[in-house]
Every structure is written in structure tokens, then in C-alpha cells.
Short mmCIF file of C-alpha atoms in Angstrom, two decimals:
data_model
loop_
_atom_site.label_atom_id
_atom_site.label_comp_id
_atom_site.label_asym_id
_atom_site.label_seq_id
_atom_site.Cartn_x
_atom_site.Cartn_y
_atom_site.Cartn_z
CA UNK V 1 -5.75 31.55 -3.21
CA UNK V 2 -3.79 32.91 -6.07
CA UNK V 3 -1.07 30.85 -7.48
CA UNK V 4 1.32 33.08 -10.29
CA UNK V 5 4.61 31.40 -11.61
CA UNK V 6 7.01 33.73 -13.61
CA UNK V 7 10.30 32.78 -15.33
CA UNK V 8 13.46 34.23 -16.29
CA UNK V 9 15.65 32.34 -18.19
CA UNK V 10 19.27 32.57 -16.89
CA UNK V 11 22.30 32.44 -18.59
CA UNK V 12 24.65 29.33 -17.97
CA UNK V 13 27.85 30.03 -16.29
CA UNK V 14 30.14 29.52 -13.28
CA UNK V 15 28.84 32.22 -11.17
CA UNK V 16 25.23 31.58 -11.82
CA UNK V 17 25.45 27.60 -10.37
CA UNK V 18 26.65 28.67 -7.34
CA UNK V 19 25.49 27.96 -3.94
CA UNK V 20 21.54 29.02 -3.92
CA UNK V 21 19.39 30.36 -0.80
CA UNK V 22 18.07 26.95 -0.18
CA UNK V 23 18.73 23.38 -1.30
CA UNK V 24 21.61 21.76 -2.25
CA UNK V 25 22.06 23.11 -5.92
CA UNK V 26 25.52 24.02 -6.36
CA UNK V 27 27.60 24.11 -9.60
CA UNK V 28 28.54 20.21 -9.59
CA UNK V 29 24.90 18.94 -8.82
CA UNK V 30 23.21 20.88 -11.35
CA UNK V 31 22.00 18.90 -13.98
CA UNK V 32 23.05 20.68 -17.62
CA UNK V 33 20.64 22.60 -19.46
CA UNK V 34 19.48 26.50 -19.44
CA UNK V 35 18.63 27.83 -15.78
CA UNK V 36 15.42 29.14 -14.64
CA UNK V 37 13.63 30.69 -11.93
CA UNK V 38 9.63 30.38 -10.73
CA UNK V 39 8.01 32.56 -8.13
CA UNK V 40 4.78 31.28 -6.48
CA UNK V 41 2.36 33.81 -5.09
CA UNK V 42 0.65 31.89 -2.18
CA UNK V 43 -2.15 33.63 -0.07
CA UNK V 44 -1.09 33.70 3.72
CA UNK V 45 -3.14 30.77 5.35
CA UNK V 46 -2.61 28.59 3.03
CA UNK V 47 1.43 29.36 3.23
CA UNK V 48 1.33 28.39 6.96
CA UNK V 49 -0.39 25.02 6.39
CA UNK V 50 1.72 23.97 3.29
CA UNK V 51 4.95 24.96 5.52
CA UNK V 52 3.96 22.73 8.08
CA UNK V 53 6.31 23.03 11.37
CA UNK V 54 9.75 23.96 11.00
CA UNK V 55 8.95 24.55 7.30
CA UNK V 56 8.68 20.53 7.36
CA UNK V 57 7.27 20.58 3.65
CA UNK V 58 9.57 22.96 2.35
CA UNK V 59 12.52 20.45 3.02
CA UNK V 60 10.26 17.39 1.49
CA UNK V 61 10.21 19.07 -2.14
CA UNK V 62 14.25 20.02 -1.65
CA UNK V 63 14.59 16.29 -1.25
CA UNK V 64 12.61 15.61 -4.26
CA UNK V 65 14.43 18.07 -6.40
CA UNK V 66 17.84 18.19 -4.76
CA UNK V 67 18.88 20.64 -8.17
CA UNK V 68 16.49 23.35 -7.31
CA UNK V 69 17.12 26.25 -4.40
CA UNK V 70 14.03 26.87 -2.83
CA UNK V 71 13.47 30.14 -0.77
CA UNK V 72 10.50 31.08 1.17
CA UNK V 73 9.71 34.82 2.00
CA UNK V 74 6.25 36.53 3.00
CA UNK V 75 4.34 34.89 0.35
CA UNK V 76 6.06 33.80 -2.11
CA UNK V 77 8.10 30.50 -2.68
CA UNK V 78 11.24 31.37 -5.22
CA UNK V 79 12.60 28.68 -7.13
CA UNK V 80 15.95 28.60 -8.77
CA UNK V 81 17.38 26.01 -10.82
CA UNK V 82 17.57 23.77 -13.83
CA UNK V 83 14.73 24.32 -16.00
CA UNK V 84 13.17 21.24 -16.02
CA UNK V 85 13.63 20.61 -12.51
CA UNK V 86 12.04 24.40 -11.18
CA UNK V 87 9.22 23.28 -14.02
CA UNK V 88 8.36 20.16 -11.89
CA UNK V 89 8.98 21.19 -8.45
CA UNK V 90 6.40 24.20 -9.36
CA UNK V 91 3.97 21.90 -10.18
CA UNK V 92 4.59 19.58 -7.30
CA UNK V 93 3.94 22.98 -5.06
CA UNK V 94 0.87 23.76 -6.41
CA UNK V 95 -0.87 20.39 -6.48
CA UNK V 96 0.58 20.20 -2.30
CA UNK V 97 -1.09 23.94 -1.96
CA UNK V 98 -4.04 22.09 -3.92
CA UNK V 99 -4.53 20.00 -1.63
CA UNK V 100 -4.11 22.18 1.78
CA UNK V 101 -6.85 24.09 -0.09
CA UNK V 102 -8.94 21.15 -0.15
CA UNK V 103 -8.55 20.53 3.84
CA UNK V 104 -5.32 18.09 3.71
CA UNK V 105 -3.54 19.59 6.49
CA UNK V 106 -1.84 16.64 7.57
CA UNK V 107 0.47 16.49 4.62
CA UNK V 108 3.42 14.55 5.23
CA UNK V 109 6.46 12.79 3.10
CA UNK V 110 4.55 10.33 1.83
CA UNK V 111 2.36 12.20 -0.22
CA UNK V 112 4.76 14.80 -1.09
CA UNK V 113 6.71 11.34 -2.55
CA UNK V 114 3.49 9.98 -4.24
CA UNK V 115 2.82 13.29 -5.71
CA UNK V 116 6.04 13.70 -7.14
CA UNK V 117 6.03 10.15 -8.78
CA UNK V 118 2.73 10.74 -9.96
CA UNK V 119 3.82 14.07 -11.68
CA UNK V 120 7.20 12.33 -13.19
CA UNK V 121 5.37 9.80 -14.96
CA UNK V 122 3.26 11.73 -16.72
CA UNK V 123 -0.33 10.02 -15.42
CA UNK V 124 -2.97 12.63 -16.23
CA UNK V 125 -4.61 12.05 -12.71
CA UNK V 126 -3.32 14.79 -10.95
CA UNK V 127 -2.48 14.27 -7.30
CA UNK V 128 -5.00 17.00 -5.74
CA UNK V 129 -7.48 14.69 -7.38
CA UNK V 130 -6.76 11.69 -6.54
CA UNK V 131 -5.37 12.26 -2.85
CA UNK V 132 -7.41 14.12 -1.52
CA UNK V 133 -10.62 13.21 -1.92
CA UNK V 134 -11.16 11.92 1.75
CA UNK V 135 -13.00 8.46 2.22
CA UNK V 136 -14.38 8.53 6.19
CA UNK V 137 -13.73 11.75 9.26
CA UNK V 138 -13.74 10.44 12.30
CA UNK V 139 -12.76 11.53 16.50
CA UNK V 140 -10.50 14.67 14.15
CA UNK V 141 -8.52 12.49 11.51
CA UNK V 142 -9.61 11.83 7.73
CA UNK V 143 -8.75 8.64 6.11
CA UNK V 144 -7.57 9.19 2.62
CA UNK V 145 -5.59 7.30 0.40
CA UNK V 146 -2.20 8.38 0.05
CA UNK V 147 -0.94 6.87 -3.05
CA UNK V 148 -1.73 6.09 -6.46
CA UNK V 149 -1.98 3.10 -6.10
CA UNK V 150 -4.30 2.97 -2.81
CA UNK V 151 -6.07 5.13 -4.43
CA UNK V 152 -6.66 2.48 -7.52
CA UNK V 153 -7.26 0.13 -4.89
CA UNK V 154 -9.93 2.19 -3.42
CA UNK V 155 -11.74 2.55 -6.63
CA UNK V 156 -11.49 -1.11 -7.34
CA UNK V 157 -13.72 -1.40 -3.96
CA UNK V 158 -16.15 0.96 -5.44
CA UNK V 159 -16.53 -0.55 -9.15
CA UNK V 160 -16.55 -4.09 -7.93
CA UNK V 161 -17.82 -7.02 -5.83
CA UNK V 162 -15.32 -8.63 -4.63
CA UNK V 163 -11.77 -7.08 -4.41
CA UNK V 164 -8.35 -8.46 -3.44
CA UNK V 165 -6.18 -6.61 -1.88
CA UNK V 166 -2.57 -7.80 -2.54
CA UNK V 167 0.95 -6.25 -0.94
CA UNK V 168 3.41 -5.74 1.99
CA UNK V 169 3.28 -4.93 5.12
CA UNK V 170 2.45 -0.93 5.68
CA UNK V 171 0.22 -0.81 2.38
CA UNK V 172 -2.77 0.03 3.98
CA UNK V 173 -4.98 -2.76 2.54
CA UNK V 174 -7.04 -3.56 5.89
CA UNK V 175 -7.05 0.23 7.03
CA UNK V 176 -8.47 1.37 3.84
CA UNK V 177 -10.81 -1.76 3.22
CA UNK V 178 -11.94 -1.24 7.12
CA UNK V 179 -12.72 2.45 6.01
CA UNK V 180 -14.57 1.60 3.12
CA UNK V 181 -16.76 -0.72 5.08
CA UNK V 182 -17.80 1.80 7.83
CA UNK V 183 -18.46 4.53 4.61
CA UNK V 184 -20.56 2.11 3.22
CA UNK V 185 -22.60 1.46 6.82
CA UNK V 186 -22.59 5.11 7.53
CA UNK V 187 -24.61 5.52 4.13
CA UNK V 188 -26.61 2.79 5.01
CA UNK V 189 -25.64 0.95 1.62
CA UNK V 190 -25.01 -2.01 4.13
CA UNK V 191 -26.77 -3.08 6.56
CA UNK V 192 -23.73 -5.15 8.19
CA UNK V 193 -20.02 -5.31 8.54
CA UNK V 194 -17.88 -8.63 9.05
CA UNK V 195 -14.34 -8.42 9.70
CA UNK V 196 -12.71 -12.11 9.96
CA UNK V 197 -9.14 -13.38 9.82
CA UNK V 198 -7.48 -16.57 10.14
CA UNK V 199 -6.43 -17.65 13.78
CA UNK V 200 -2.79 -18.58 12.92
CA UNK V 201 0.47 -18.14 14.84
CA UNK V 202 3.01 -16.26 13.05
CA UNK V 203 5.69 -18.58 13.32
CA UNK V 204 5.63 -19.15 16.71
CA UNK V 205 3.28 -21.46 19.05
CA UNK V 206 1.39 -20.03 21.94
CA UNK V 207 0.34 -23.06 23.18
CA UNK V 208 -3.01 -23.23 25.82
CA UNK V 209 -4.89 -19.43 26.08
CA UNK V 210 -6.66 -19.49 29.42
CA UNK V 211 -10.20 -18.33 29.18
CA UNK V 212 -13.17 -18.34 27.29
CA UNK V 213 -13.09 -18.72 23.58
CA UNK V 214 -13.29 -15.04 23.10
CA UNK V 215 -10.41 -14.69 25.20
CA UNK V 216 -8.41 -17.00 23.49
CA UNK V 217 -9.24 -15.58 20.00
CA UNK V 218 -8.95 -12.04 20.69
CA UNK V 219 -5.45 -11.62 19.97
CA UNK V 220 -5.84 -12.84 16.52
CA UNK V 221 -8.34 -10.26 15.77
CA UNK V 222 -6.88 -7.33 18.09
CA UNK V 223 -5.81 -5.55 14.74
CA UNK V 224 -8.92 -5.48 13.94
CA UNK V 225 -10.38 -4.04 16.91
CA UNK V 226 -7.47 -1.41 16.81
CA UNK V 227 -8.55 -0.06 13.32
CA UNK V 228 -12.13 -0.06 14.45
CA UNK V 229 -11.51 1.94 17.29
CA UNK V 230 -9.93 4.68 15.31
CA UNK V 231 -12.37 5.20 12.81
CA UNK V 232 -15.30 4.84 15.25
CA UNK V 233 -16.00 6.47 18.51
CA UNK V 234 -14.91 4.72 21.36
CA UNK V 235 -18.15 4.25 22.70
CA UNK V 236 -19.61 3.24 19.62
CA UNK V 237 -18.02 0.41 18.81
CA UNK V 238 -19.61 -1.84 21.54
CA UNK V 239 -22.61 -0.87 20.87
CA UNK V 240 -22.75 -1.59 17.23
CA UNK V 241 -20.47 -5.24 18.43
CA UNK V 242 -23.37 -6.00 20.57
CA UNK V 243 -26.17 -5.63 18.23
CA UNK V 244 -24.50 -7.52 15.83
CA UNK V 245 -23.92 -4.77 13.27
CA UNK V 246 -20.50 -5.42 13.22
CA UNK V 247 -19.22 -8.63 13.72
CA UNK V 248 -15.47 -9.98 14.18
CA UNK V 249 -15.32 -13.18 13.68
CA UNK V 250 -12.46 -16.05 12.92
CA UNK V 251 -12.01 -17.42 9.40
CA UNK V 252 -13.82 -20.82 10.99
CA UNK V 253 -17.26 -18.91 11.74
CA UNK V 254 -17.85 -18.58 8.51
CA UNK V 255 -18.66 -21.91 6.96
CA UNK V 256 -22.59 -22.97 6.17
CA UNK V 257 -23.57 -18.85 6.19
CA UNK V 258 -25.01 -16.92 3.60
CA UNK V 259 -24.07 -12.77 3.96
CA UNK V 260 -26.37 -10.68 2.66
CA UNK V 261 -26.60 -6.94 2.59
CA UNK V 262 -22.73 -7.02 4.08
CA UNK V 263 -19.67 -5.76 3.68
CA UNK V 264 -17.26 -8.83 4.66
CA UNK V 265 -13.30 -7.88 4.62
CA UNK V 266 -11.20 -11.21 5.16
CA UNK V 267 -8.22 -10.21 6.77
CA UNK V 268 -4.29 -12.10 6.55
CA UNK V 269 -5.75 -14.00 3.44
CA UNK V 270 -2.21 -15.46 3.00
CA UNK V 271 -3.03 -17.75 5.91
CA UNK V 272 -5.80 -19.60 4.08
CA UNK V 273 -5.91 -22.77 2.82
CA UNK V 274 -7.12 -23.28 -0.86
CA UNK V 275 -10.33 -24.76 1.03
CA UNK V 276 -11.01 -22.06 3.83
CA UNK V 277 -10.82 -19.36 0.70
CA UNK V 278 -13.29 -21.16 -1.42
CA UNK V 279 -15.58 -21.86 1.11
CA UNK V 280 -14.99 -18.02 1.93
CA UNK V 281 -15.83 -16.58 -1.30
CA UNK V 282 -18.75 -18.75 -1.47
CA UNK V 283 -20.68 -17.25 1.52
CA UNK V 284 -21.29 -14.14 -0.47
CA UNK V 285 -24.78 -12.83 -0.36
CA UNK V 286 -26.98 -10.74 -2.27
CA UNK V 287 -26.14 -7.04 -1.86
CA UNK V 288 -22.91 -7.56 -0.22
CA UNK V 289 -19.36 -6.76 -0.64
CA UNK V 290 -16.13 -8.64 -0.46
CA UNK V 291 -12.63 -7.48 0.27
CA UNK V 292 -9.56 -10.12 0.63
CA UNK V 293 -6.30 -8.69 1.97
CA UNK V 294 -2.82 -10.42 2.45
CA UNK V 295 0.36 -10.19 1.85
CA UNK V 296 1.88 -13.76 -0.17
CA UNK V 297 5.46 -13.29 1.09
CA UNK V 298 4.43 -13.56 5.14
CA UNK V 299 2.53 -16.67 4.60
CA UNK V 300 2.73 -18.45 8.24
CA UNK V 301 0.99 -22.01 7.38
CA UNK V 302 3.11 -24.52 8.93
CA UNK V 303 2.33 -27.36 5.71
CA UNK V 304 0.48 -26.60 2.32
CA UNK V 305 -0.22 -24.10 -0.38
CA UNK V 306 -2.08 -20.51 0.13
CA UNK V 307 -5.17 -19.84 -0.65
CA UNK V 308 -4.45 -16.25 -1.83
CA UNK V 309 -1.20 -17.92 -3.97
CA UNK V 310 -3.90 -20.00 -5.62
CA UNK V 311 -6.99 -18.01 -6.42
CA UNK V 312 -5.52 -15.25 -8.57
CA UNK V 313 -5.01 -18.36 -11.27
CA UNK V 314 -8.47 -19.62 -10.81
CA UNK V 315 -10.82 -16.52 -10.38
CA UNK V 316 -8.77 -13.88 -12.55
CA UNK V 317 -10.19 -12.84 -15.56
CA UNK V 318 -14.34 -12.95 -13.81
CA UNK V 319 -16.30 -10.11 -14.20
CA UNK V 320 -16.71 -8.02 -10.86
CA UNK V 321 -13.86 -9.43 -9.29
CA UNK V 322 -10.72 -7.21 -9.20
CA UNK V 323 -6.97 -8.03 -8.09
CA UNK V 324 -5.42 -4.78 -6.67
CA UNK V 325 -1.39 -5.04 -6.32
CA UNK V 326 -0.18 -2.84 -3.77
CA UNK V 327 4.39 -2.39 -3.68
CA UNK V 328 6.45 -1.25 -1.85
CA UNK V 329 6.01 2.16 -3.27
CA UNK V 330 2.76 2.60 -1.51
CA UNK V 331 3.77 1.87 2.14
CA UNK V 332 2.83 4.57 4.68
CA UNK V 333 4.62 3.43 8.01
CA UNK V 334 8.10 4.30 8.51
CA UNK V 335 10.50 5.12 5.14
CA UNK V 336 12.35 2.04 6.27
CA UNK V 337 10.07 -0.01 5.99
CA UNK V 338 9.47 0.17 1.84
CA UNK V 339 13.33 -0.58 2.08
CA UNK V 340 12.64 -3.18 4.67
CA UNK V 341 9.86 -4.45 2.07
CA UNK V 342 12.51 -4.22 -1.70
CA UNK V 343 15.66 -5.88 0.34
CA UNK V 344 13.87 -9.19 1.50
CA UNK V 345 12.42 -9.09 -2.26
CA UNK V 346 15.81 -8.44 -3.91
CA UNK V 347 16.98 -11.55 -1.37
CA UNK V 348 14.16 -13.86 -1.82
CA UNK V 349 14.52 -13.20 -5.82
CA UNK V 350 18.04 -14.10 -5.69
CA UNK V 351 17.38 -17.42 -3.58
CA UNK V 352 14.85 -17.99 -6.11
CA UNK V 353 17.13 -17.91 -8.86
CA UNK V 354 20.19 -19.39 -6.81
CA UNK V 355 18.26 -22.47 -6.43
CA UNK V 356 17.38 -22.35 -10.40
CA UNK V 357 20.37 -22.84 -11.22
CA UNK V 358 21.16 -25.69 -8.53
CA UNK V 359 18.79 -27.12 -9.90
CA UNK V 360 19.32 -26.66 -13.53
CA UNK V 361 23.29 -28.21 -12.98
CA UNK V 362 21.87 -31.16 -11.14
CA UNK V 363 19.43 -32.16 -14.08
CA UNK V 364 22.21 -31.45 -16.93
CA UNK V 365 25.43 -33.90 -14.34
CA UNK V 366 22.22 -36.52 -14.26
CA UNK V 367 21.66 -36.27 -17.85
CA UNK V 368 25.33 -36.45 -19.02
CA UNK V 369 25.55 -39.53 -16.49
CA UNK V 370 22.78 -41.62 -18.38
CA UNK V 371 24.05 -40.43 -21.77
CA UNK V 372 28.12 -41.76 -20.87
CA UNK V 373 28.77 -45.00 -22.73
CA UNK V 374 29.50 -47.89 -20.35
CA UNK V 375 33.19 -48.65 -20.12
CA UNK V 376 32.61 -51.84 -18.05
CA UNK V 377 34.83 -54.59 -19.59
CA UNK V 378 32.39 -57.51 -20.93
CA UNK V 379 32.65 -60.78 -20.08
CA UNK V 380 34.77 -63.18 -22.02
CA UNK V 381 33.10 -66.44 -22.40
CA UNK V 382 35.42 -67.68 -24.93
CA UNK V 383 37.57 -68.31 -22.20
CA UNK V 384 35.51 -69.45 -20.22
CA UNK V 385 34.10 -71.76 -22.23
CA UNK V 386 37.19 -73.25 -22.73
#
């Protein structure tokens, strides 16, 4: 692959901000600031797979850079625009064409997002580096991280014994923790894995499960079972459940054991009880590893504190333990969802501070009621007396 990047600076005028071959650059949108144009020279296979269908990608990086006209023929990707803006949409192309190299060809929006917020702050991981180094292939998909910050979180796993795993919905803590744990079999630096969760309604009661008591705890770990069954092959997984090499358990199965040699990943940690996560965290064996997942604003406990609320004051700061905050910028479902995720914060931050102030005018009318002098008339005895 040969990548070559050219550019001519243009002079500034009316005729030159016009309308370009692609984008949405036109003489109003274009930021001020000398014009520029990059050509990169991309060899033909690699072209198709950065295109994607429908030149899917090529519409991603428009979006990014809205400023730069972007125009694809043969093999070579034109660039017209503001200067700084061609400048950083170059780069974002090449680290994308970086990574097709490196056999991402399932490149989608969210790591043509990641990679452009990774590139805009200046971090001097690059994003070929640091998504797309794959962590497990399996039944035709790799599991990578996707993000910066899964991929922190990933490392965090690796450099540490026990990791939590903190964020919202769509982060990818239990997929990625799930794939770390079958890595770590598959190398045989484990001899077990342990996936457990707490069996806890969300919100709602489902009263009496007919069955056996692994038919009435099986929905409570079905997410579990789901991730398993993509990462493994289907007629694996029983096998390996059988034997005992994997295990998928409820929170409750855990108390009096010791784990060794396993890699344990507690699942909905929100759900815990200050007591269910200590005795969790205690049931660590030699040679094992822990990871904790759980998102603190879906906490479905119907009375109490949680567990995961709690232990980030009492076990941060330990050696070998490491607290990995995941955000909304490192969802992978849906786009809406990471809106989904910052609107019920912006809400539930503004309730937060709505009640503040409540409270705050209560306690200041209470103290200017004991601090009024009494202007009860007092009793005259004089008259009285007499």
C-alpha cells in the first residue's frame, strides 16, 4: 500500500469556496483560513475495503469534517478544503486505510468517530494502534475494542488483578471482559472461567418461575449465555459447561469458595449489596482474575445502597486493583443510544441540583424561623397580682 498526500495552497476567494465534488463545503460553511487540497494514493484492494458498500466510509469522514469536499476516483481520494480541516481528515484516512491493512474490514461509524476524537485531541496513541489490535476470532468475527477508552479498559484487564468496569448501557464492559476471559482460557493462562450476576428483577416482579432451579435462574444469566455463544462455537460451549470449565453461576453461589487459577467476571455489579460485593471480592484465589462490571445509574435494588456505589471509596487507591470509567462516548449499539445515555444524565444532574436547592431554602426559612425574636406579649402579673 502506498499512501502520498500532496498540497496546493489555494487562494481565498468567492469562487474558490464554492460548492465542491463531495461534502457539504460551500462558501458559508467554510471555516476561515487559507484553502488546501490533499490527494491520497491508495492501492486498489485496500480502496474497496476502506469504501465499504455504497462508499459507506467515505460519507463517515464527510460527517466528521463537514468543511472538506471529498472525491473518490480510481485510486485516489482528493480532498479540498480548509487547511486544517483537509490536514486532519488526511490523517483520519490513513489511520482507517491503517487499519483495513491490518485486517479491520468491518469498519463502521463508530470507529471512524473514535478515531477522529482520538486524532483531535492530540493523544499520541494513534488509532491503527490501539483499535486494531484484535483480542479473540471466533465462528468469522474479531472482537476488538473500538474506543479509546475500551481500549484503556482492556489494558487495565491485562496490567491488573482485579478490574472494575464502570459505564452505561452499550459500553461493552461484559462483551469485552467475556472476551478477555476466553483469550486467557484459550492460552491456557486459566484453567477456569466463572461468569456470575445478581438474580434481580429490573424493576418489575416475575413472581413464581415453574421448573427446576436452573430453569428459574436462566433468564438472569441468558446474557451471559448469549455472549458466550458468540465467541465460542456452538457446540463448544456445552461441552466446556459440562465439565465445569466454564461455569455460570448466580451472585449467591459464590459464598464459602475459594477461585483459584480463574478468571471470574461479576456481571450487573450495580445490583449488589455492600455485603454480596465484599464477600465477592473475597473469594479470589491464587492465579486468578477479577472483572466487576455495572452500570451505577440502572441500579434495580428495591431498599439499600450499591455495592459498586460503595467500593470505589473503600478499595481505590490498592495496588492491582483498577477502576475503568467507560461514557457515553464509548457506546457501540445504536448512535441513539450515547444520546439516550447524556439526556437521562443531563436530567438526573438537574434533579440532583433541583433538589439542592429545595433543600438549601428549607434549611435557610428554618433557620431564619429560630433566629426571629418572639413577639408574644408577656404576661402582666402586676395586674394580676392586684
Amino acid at each position: 500500500m502506498r499512501l502520498v498526500a500532496k498540497r496546493v495552497h489555494l487562494p481565498r476567494s468567492d469562487s474558490s469556496a464554492g460548492s465542491l465534488t463531495r461534502g457539504t463545503a460551500t462558501g458559508a460553511g467554510l471555516r476561515s483560513g487559507p484553502l488546501s487540497d490533499a490527494v491520497i494514493h491508495v492501492d486498489g484492494l485496500a480502496m474497496v475495503r476502506l469504501l465499504g458498500p455504497q462508499d459507506r466510509l467515505v460519507t463517515l469522514v464527510e460527517k466528521q469534517y463537514p468543511t472538506v469536499g471529498l472525491h473518490v476516483r480510481g485510486n485516489e481520494i482528493t480532498l479540498q478544503g480548509p487547511s486544517a480541516d483537509v490536514e486532519s481528515a488526511r490523517r483520519l484516512i490513513e489511520e482507517l486505510v491503517e487499519m483495513v491493512r491490518n485486517g479491520n474490514d468491518e469498519l463502521t461509524e463508530i470507529e471512524v468517530t473514535a478515531s477522529a476524537r482520538m486524532l483531535d485531541s492530540g493523544t499520541t496513541t494513534s488509532p491503527s494502534d490501539a483499535l486494531g489490535q484484535p483480542i479473540l476470532s471466533a465462528r468469522g468475527r474479531t472482537v476488538r475494542a473500538k474506543t479509546l477508552g475500551q481500549k484503556q479498559y482492556v489494558d487495565a484487564i491485562d496490567e491488573n488483578t482485579i478490574v472494575f468496569g464502570i459505564g452505561p448501557a452499550g459500553t461493552g464492559k461484559t462483551y469485552l471482559a467475556m472476551a478477555k476471559a476466553v483469550q486467557a482460557l484459550q492460552r491456557k493462562e486459566v484453567n477456569r472461567i466463572i461468569l456470575t450476576r445478581p438474580a434481580v428483577e429490573a424493576g418489575e416482579r416475575l413472581g413464581y418461575l415453574p421448573g427446576s432451579l436452573t430453569d428459574k435462574i436462566d433468564p438472569y444469566l441468558r446474557p451471559l449465555f448469549d455472549a458466550l455463544n458468540e465467541m465460542l462455537d456452538p457446540e463448544v460451549v456445552p461441552k466446556l459447561l459440562a465439565t465445569g470449565t466454564i461455569e455460570v453461576a448466580p451472585l449467591a453461589y459464590m459464598r464459602g469458595r475459594t477461585l483459584n487459577d480463574s478468571f471470574i467476571v461479576l456481571d450487573e455489579a450495580q445490583n449488589t449489596t455492600p455485603e454480596q460485593m465484599k464477600m465477592f471480592l473475597t473469594r479470589l484465589g491464587f492465579g486468578s482474575h477479577m472483572v466487576v462490571t455495572g452500570d451505577i445509574t440502572q441500579v434495580d435494588l428495591p431498599v439499600g445502597t450499591s455495592g459498586l456505589q460503595v467500593v470505589r471509596g473503600v478499595l481505590d487507591g490498592i495496588d492491582d486493583i483498577h477502576f475503568a470509567t467507560l461514557t457515553s462516548a464509548d457506546v457501540v449499539r445504536h448512535s441513539l443510544v450515547g444520546q439516550i445515555v447524556d439526556a437521562y444524565t443531563g436530567y438526573e444532574q438537574t434533579q440532583l441540583a433541583n433538589k439542592a436547592q429545595a433543600a438549601a431554602r428549607r434549611a435557610a426559612a428554618q433557620s431564619s424561623t429560630q433566629a426571629r425574636p418572639s413577639t408574644q406579649a408577656e404576661p402582666n402579673t402586676q395586674g394580676d397580682a392586684a
